[in-house]
Coordinates of C-alpha atoms in Angstrom, one line a residue:
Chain G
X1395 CA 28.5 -26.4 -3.6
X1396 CA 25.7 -24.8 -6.0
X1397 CA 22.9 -23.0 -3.7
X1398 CA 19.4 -23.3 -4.7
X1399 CA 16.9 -20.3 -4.1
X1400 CA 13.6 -18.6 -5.9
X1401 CA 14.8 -15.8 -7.7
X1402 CA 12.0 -13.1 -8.5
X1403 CA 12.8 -9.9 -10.0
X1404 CA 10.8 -6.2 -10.3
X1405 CA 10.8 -2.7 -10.5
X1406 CA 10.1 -0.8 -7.8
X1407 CA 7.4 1.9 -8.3
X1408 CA 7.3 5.7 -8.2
X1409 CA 4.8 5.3 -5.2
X1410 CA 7.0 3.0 -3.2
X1411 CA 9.6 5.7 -2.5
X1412 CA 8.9 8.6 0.4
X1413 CA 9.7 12.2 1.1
X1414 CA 13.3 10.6 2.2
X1415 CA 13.8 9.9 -1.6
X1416 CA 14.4 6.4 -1.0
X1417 CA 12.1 3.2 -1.0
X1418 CA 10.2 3.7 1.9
X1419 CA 10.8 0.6 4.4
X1420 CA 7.1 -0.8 4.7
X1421 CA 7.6 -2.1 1.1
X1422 CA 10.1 -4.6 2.1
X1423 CA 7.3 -7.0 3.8
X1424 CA 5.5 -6.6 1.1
X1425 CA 8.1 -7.6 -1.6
X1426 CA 9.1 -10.6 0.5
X1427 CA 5.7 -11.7 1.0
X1428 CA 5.2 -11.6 -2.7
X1429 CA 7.9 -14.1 -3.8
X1430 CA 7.0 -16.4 -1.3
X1431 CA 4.7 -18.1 -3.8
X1432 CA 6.6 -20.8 -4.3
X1433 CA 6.7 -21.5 -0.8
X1434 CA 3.1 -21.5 -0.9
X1435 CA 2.8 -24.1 -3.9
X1436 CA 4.1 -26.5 -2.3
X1437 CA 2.1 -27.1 0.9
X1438 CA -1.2 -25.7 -1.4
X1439 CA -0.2 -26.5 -5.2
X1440 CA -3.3 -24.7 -6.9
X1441 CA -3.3 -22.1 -4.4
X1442 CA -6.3 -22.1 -3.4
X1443 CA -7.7 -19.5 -1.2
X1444 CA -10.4 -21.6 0.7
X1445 CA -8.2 -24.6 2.1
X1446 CA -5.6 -22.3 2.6
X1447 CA -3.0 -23.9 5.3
X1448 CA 0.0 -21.6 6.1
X1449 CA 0.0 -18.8 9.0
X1450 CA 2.9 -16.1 9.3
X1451 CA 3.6 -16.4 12.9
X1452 CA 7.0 -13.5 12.9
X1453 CA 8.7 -11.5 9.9
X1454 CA 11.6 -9.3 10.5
X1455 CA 13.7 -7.4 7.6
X1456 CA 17.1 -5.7 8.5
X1457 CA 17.9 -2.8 6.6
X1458 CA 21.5 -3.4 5.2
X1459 CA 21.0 -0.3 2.6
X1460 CA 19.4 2.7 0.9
X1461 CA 16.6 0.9 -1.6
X1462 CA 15.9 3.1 -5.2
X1463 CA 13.6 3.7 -7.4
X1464 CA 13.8 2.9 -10.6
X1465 CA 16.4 0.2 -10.5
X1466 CA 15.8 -3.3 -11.0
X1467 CA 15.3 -5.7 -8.0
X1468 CA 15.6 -9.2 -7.5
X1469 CA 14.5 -11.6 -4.3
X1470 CA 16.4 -14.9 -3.4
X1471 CA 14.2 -16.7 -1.8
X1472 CA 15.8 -19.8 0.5
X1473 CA 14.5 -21.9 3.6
X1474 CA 16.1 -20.9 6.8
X1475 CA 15.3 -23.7 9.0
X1476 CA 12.9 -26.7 8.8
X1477 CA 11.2 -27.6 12.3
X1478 CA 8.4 -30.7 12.5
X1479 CA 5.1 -28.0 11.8
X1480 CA 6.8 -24.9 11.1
X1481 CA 9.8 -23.4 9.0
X1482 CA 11.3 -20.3 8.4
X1483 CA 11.8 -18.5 5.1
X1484 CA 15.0 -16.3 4.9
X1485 CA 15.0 -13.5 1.6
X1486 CA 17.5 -11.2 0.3
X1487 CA 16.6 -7.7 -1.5
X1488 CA 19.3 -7.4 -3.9
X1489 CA 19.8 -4.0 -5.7
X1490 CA 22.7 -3.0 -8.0
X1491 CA 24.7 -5.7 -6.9
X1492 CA 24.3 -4.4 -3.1
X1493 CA 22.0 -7.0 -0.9
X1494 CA 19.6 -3.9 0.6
X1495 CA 17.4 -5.8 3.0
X1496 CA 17.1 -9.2 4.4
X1497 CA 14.7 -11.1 6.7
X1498 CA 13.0 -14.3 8.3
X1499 CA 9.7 -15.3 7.9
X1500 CA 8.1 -17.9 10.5
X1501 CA 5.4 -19.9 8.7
X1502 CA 3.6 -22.6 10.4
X1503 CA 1.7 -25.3 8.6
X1504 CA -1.8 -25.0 9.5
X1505 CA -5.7 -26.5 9.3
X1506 CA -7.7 -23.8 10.1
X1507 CA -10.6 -26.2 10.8
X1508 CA -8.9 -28.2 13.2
X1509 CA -7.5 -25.2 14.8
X1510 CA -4.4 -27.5 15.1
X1511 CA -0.8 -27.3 13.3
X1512 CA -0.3 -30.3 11.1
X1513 CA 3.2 -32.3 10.1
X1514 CA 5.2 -31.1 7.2
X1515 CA 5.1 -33.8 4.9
X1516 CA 8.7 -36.0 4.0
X1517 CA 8.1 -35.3 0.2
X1518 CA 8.0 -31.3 1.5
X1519 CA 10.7 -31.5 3.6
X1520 CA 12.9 -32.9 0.7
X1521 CA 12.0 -30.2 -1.0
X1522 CA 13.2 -27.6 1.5
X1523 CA 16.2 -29.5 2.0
X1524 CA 17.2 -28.3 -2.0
X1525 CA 16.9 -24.4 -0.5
X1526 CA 18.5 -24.4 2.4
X1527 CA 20.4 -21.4 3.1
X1528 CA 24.2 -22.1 4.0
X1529 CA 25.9 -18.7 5.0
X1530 CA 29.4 -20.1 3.9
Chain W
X832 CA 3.3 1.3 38.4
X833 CA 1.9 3.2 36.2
X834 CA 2.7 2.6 32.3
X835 CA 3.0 6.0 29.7
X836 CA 2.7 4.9 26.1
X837 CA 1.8 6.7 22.9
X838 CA -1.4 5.3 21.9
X839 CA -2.6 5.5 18.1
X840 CA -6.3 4.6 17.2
X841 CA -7.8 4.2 13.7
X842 CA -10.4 1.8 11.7
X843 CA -8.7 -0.7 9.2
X844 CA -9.9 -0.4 5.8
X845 CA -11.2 -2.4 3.7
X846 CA -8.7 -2.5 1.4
X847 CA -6.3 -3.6 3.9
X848 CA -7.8 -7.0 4.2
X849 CA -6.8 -10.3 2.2
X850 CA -8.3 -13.3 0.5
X851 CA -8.2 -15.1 3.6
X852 CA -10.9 -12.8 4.9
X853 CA -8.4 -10.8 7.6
X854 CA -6.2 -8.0 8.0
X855 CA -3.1 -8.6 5.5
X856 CA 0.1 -9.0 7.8
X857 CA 2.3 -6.8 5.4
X858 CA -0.1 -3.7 7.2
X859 CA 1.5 -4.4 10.2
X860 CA 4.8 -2.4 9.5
X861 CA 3.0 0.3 8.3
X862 CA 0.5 0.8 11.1
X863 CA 4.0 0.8 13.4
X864 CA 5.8 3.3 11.3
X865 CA 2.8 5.6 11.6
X866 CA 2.5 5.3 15.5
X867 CA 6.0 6.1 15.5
X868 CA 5.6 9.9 14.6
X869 CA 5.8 10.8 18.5
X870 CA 9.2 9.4 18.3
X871 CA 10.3 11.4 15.3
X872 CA 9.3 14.5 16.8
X873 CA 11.9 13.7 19.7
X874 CA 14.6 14.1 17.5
X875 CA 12.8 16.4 15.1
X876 CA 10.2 18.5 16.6
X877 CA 9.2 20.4 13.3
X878 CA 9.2 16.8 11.3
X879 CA 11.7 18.8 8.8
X880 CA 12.2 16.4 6.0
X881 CA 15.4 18.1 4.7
X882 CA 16.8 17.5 8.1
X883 CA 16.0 14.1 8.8
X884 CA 18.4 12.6 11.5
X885 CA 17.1 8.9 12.1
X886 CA 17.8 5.5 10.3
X887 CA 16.1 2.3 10.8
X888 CA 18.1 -0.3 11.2
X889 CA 15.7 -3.4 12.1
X890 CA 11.9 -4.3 12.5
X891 CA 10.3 -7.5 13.1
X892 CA 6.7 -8.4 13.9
X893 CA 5.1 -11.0 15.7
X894 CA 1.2 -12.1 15.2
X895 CA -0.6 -13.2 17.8
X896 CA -4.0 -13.3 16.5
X897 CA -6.3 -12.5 13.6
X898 CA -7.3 -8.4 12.7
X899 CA -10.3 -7.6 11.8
X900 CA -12.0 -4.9 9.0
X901 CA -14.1 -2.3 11.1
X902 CA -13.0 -2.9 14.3
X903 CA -11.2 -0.2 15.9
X904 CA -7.0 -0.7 16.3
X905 CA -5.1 0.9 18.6
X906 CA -1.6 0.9 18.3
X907 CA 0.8 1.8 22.0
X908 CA 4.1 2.7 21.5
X909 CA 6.9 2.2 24.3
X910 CA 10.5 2.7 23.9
X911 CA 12.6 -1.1 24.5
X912 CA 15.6 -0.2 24.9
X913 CA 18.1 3.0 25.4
X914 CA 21.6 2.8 23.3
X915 CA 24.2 5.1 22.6
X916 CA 23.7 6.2 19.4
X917 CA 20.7 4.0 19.1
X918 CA 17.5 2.5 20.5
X919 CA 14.7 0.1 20.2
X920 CA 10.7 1.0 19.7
X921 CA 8.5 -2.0 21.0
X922 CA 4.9 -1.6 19.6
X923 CA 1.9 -3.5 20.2
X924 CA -1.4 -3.6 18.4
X925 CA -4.4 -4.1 20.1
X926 CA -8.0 -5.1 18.4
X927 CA -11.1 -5.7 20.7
X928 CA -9.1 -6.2 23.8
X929 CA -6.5 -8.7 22.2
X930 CA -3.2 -8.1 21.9
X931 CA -3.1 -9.0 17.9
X932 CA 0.6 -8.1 16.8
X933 CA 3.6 -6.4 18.4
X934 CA 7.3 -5.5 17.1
X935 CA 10.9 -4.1 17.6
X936 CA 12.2 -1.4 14.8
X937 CA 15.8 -0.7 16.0
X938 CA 16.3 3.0 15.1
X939 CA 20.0 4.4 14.8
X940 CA 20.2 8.9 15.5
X941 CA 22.4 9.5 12.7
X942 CA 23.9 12.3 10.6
X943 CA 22.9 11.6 6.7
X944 CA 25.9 14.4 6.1
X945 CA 28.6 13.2 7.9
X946 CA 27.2 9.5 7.4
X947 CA 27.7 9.2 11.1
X948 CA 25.5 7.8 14.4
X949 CA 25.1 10.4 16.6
X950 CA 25.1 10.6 20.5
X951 CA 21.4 10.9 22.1
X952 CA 21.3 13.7 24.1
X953 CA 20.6 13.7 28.0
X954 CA 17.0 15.1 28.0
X955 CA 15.8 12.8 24.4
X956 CA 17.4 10.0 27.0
X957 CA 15.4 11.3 30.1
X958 CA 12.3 11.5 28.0
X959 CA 13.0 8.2 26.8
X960 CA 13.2 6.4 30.1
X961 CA 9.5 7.6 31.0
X962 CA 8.2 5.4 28.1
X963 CA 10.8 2.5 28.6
X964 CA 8.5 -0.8 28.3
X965 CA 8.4 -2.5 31.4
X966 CA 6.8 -6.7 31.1
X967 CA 6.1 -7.0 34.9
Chain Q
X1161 CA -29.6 25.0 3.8
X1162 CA -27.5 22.8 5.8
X1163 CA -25.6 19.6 4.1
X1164 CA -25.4 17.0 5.3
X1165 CA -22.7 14.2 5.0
X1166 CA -19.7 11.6 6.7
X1167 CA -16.8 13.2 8.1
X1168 CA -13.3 10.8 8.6
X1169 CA -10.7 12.4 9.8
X1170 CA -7.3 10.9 10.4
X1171 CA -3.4 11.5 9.7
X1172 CA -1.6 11.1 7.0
X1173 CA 1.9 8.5 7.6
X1174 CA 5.2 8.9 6.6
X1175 CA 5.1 6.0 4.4
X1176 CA 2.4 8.0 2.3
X1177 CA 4.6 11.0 1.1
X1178 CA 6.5 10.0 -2.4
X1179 CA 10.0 11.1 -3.5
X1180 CA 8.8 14.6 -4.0
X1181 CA 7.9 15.0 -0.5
X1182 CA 4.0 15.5 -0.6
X1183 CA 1.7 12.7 -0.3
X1184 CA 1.7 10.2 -2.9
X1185 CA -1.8 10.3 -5.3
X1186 CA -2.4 6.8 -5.0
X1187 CA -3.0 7.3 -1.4
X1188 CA -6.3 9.0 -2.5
X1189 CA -8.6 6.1 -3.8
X1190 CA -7.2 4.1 -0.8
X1191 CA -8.6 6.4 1.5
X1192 CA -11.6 7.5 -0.5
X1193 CA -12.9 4.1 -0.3
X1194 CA -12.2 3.6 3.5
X1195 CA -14.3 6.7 3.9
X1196 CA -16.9 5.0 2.3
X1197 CA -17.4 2.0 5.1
X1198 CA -21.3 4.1 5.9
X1199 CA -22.1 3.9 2.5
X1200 CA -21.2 -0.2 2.7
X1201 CA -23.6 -0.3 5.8
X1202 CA -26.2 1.0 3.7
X1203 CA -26.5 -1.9 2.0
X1204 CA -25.0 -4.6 3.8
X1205 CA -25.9 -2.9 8.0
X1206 CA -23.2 -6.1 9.1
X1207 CA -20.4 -5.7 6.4
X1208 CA -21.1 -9.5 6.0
X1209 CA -17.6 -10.2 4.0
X1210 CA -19.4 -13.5 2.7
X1211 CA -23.0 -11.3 1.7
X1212 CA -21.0 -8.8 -0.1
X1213 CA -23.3 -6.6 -2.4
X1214 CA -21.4 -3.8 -3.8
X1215 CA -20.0 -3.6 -7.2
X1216 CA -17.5 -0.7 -7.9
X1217 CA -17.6 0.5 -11.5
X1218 CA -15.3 3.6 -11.8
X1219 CA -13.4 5.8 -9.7
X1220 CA -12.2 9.2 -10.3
X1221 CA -10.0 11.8 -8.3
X1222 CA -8.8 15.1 -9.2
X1223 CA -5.5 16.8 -7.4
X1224 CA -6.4 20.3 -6.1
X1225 CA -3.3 21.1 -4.0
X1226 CA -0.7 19.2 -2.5
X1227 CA -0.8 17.0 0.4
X1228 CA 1.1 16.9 3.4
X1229 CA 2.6 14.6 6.2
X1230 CA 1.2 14.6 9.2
X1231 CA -1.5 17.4 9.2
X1232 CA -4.7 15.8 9.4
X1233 CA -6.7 15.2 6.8
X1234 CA -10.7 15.1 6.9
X1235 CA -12.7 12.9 4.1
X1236 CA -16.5 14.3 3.2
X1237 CA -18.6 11.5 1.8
X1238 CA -21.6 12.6 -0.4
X1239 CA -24.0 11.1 -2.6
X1240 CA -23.6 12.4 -6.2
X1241 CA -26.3 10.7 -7.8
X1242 CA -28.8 8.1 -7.2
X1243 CA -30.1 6.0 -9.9
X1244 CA -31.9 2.7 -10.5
X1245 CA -29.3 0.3 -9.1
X1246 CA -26.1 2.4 -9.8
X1247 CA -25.3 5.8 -7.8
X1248 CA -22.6 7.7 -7.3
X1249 CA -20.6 9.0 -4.3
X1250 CA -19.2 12.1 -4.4
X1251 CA -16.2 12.6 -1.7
X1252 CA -13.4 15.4 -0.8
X1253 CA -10.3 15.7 1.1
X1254 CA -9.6 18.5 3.2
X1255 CA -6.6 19.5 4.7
X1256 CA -5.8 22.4 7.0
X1257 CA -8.8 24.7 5.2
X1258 CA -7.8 23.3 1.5
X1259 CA -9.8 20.9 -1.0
X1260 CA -6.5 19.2 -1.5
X1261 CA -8.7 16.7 -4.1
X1262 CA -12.0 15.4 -5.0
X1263 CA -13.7 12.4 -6.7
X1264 CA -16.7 10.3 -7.6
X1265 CA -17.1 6.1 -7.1
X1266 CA -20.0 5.1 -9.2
X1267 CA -21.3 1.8 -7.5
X1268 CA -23.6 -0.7 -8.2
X1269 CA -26.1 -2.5 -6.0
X1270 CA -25.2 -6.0 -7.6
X1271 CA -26.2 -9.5 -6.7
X1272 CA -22.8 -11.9 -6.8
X1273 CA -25.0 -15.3 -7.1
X1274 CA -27.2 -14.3 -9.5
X1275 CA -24.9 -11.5 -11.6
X1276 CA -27.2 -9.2 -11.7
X1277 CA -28.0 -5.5 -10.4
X1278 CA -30.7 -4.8 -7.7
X1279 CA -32.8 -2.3 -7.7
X1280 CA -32.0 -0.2 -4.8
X1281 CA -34.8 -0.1 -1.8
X1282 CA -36.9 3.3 -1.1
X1283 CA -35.9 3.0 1.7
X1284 CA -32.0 3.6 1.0
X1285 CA -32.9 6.0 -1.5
X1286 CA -34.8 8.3 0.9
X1287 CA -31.5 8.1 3.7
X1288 CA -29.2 8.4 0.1
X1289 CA -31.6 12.0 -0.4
X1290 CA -30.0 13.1 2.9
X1291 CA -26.8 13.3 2.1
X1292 CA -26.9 14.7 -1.9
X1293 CA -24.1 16.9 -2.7
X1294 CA -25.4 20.2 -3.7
X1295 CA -22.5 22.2 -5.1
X1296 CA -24.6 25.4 -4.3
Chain N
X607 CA -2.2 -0.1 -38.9
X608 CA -0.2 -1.4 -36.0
X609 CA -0.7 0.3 -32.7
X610 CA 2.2 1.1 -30.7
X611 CA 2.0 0.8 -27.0
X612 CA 4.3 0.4 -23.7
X613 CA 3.8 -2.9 -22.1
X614 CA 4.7 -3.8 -18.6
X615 CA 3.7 -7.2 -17.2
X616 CA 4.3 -8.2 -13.7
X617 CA 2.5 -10.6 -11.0
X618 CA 0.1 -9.5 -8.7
X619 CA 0.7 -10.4 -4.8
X620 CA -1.5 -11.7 -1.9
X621 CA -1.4 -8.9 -0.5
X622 CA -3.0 -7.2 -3.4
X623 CA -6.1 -8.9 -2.7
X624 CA -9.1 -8.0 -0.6
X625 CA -12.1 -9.8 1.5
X626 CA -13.6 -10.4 -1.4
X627 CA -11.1 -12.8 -2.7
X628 CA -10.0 -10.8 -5.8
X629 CA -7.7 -8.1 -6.2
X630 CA -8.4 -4.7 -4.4
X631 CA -9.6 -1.5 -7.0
X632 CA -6.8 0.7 -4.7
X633 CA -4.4 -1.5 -6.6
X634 CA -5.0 -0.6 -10.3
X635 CA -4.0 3.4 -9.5
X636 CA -0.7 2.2 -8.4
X637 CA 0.1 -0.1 -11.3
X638 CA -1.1 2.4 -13.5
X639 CA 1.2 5.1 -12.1
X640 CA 4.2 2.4 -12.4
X641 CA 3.3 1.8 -15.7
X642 CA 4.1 5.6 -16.8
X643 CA 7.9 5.6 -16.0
X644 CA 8.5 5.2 -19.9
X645 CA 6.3 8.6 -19.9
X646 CA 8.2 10.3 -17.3
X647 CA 11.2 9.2 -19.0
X648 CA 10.4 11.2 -21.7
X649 CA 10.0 14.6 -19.7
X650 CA 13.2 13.8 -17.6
X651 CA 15.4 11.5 -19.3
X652 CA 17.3 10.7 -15.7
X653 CA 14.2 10.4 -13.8
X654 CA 16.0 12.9 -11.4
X655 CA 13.9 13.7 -8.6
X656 CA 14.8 16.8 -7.6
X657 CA 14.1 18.3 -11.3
X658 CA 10.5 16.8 -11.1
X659 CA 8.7 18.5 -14.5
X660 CA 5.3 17.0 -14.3
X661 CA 2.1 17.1 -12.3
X662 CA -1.0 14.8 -12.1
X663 CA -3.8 16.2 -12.4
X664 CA -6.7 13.6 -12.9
X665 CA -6.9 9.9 -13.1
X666 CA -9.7 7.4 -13.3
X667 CA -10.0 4.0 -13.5
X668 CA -13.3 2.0 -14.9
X669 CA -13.2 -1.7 -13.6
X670 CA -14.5 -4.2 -16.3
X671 CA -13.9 -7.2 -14.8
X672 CA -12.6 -9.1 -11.5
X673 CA -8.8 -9.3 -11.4
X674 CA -7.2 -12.1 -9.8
X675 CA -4.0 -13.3 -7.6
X676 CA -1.3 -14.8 -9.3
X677 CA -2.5 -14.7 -12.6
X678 CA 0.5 -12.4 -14.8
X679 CA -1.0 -9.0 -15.3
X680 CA 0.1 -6.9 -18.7
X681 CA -0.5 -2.8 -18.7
X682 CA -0.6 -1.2 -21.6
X683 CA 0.2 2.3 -22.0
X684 CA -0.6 4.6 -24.7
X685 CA -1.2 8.8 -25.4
X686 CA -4.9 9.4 -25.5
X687 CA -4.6 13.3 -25.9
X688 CA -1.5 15.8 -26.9
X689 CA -2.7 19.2 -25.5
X690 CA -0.3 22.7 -25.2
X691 CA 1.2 22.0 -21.8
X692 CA -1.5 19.1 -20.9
X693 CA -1.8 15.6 -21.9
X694 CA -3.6 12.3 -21.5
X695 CA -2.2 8.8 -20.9
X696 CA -4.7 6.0 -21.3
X697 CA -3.9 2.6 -19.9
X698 CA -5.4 -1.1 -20.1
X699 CA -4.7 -3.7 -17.7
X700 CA -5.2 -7.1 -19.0
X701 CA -5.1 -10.6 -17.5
X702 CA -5.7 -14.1 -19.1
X703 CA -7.0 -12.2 -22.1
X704 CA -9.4 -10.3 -20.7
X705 CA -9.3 -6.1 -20.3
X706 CA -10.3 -6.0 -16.4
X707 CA -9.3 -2.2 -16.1
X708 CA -8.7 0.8 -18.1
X709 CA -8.1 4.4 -17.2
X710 CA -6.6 7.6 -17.8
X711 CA -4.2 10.4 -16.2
X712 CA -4.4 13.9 -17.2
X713 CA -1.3 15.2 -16.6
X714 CA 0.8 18.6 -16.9
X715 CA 4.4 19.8 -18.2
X716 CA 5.1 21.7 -15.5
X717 CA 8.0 24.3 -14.0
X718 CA 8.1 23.8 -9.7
X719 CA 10.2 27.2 -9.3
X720 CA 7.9 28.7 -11.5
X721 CA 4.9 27.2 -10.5
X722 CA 3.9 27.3 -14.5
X723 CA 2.9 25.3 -16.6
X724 CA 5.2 24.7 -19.8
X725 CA 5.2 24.0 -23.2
X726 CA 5.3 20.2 -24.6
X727 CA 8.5 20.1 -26.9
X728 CA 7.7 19.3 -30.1
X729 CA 9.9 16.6 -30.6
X730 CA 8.3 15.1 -27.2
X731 CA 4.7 15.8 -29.0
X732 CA 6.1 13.6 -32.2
X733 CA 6.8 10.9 -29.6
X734 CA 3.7 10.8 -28.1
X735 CA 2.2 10.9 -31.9
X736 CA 3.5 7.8 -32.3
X737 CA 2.0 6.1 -28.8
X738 CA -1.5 7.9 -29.5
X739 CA -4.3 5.5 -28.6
X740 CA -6.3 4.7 -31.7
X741 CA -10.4 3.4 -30.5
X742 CA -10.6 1.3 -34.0

């Protein structure tokens, strides 16, 4: 069974390491937060900043490994579970074939004018289906 | 009962605010791992970077409500739970009298040399207990 | 002759040293600019996000000495130059009794709707007089 | 006559933006500073941190436009000055065709144990003759 996920990859900076000598941890929210632009296409396709409709409720990250500098990175990006307004995001930090960091982000689909969460759409949900993460 | 806490207080900047008009979420971490110095200095009194004895294993964050540019934070840091080898931090941040975020890092006392977790001594453990988060 | 000008003072965190165990230069301009919030008020006494009137047209810093983690660091805001509608602040970093660095944001008093520079009021000029760097 | 140049593109993040909608000035030093790896590479081939051979001395950064989210971002980094022990690195950050930043670091070939500064090699000087920025 083929698993579907965003892929994004970087280089982590100079500046992104601390007097450890590693990636300092505080980057990792960061990162994730970064390549979850495709989440955010599909509930706002042109990405547009004034009808914005998504609120982080939680993140966490577990720290599986030492992060370096230099070395190319790469995010997989899946849905972790789809609920009626909200849904989580899982992500994997993988470094030198070592997965580094992991973590769950709670998003909830949101109006901000109504104050009120809204329904993920069936066309959405489809779409999530394609990325959800199977741990088998 | 009275409650002991560290307590941080700073002004976000305005750099640390996003499109969306509010404090960016990925700040969150970062404001916790600052407030955590206190704890450091249990286990390191002189901060010695060459000798640095503690890993972090684990952090989420949960956001209650917006954060604001200007406005003064404060950040109060308890401890959440007492291990062997390690132990939980549970921070909140508070912004105009709400309770905006708050967070678990999981921290392990360990020995980068002998890439061991170490035991936490009696009197860290004693000190530990007088800043043990209680919900009541 | 006394001078006059805005003091911040806060610590440095952990997640601002790099891998050579100092602070990290990019750190700088993001604190130079929080340091500059009275500067904002000037101009804009509500930091109305939505009436923003600012413009920043060039930043410089130079590196005096090295930084450290957790000492505290003090920022000194100045005026360096007042012009038409453009001026310049001047600011330094202190830490324990060193100019660890120094540098100058020219800044334009600019009106977003019509894209076009303002002339700055008396007014501002005559509080801007108070706080001139003299390097005397 | 063709200019040569290092080029680094990347995407900027939401994070990276401020109140103001569009991307935060603190953001251009970091990028900057990410874009001269290929420069540190040439001092220290390994990028081994604990044989660090250069310091920053100066940077600035003149803003020429308003950068925005999600749009790719290209940095191009070239030699603007080959001193004795000191040189320039002039950068350009472009997006959607347009130069929004541009900036220089002054920086130094430098011994830590000696606390000297040291020569540029002159095979490292031919290299650099080859990246040397050219304002026709």
């Amino acid at each position: 069974m083929s698993e579907k996920y965003f892929s994004e990859t970087f280089k982590p900076r100079f500046c992104d390491t601390d007097a450890l000598g590693h990636i300092n941890n505080t980057m990792v929210p960061v990162w994730f937060e970064g390549a979850r632009d495709p989440v955010f296409k599909w509930f706002m396709p042109e990405l547009d900043l004034s009808q914005w409709k998504l609120i982080l409720a939680k993140i966490d990250a577990t720290f599986h490994g030492q992060m370096y500098y230099e070395q190319p990175m790469e995010i997989r990006t899946y849905v972790g579970r789809i609920g009626g307004s909200s849904f989580d995001i899982y992500q994997e930090l993988w470094q030198d074939g070592n997965k580094c960091a992991s973590g769950t982000a709670v998003m909830v689909y949101f109006c901000y004018e109504k104050q009120a969460s809204l329904k993920i759409p069936t066309e959405i949900k489809n779409t999530m289906q394609e990325y959800l993460f199977s741990s088998d």
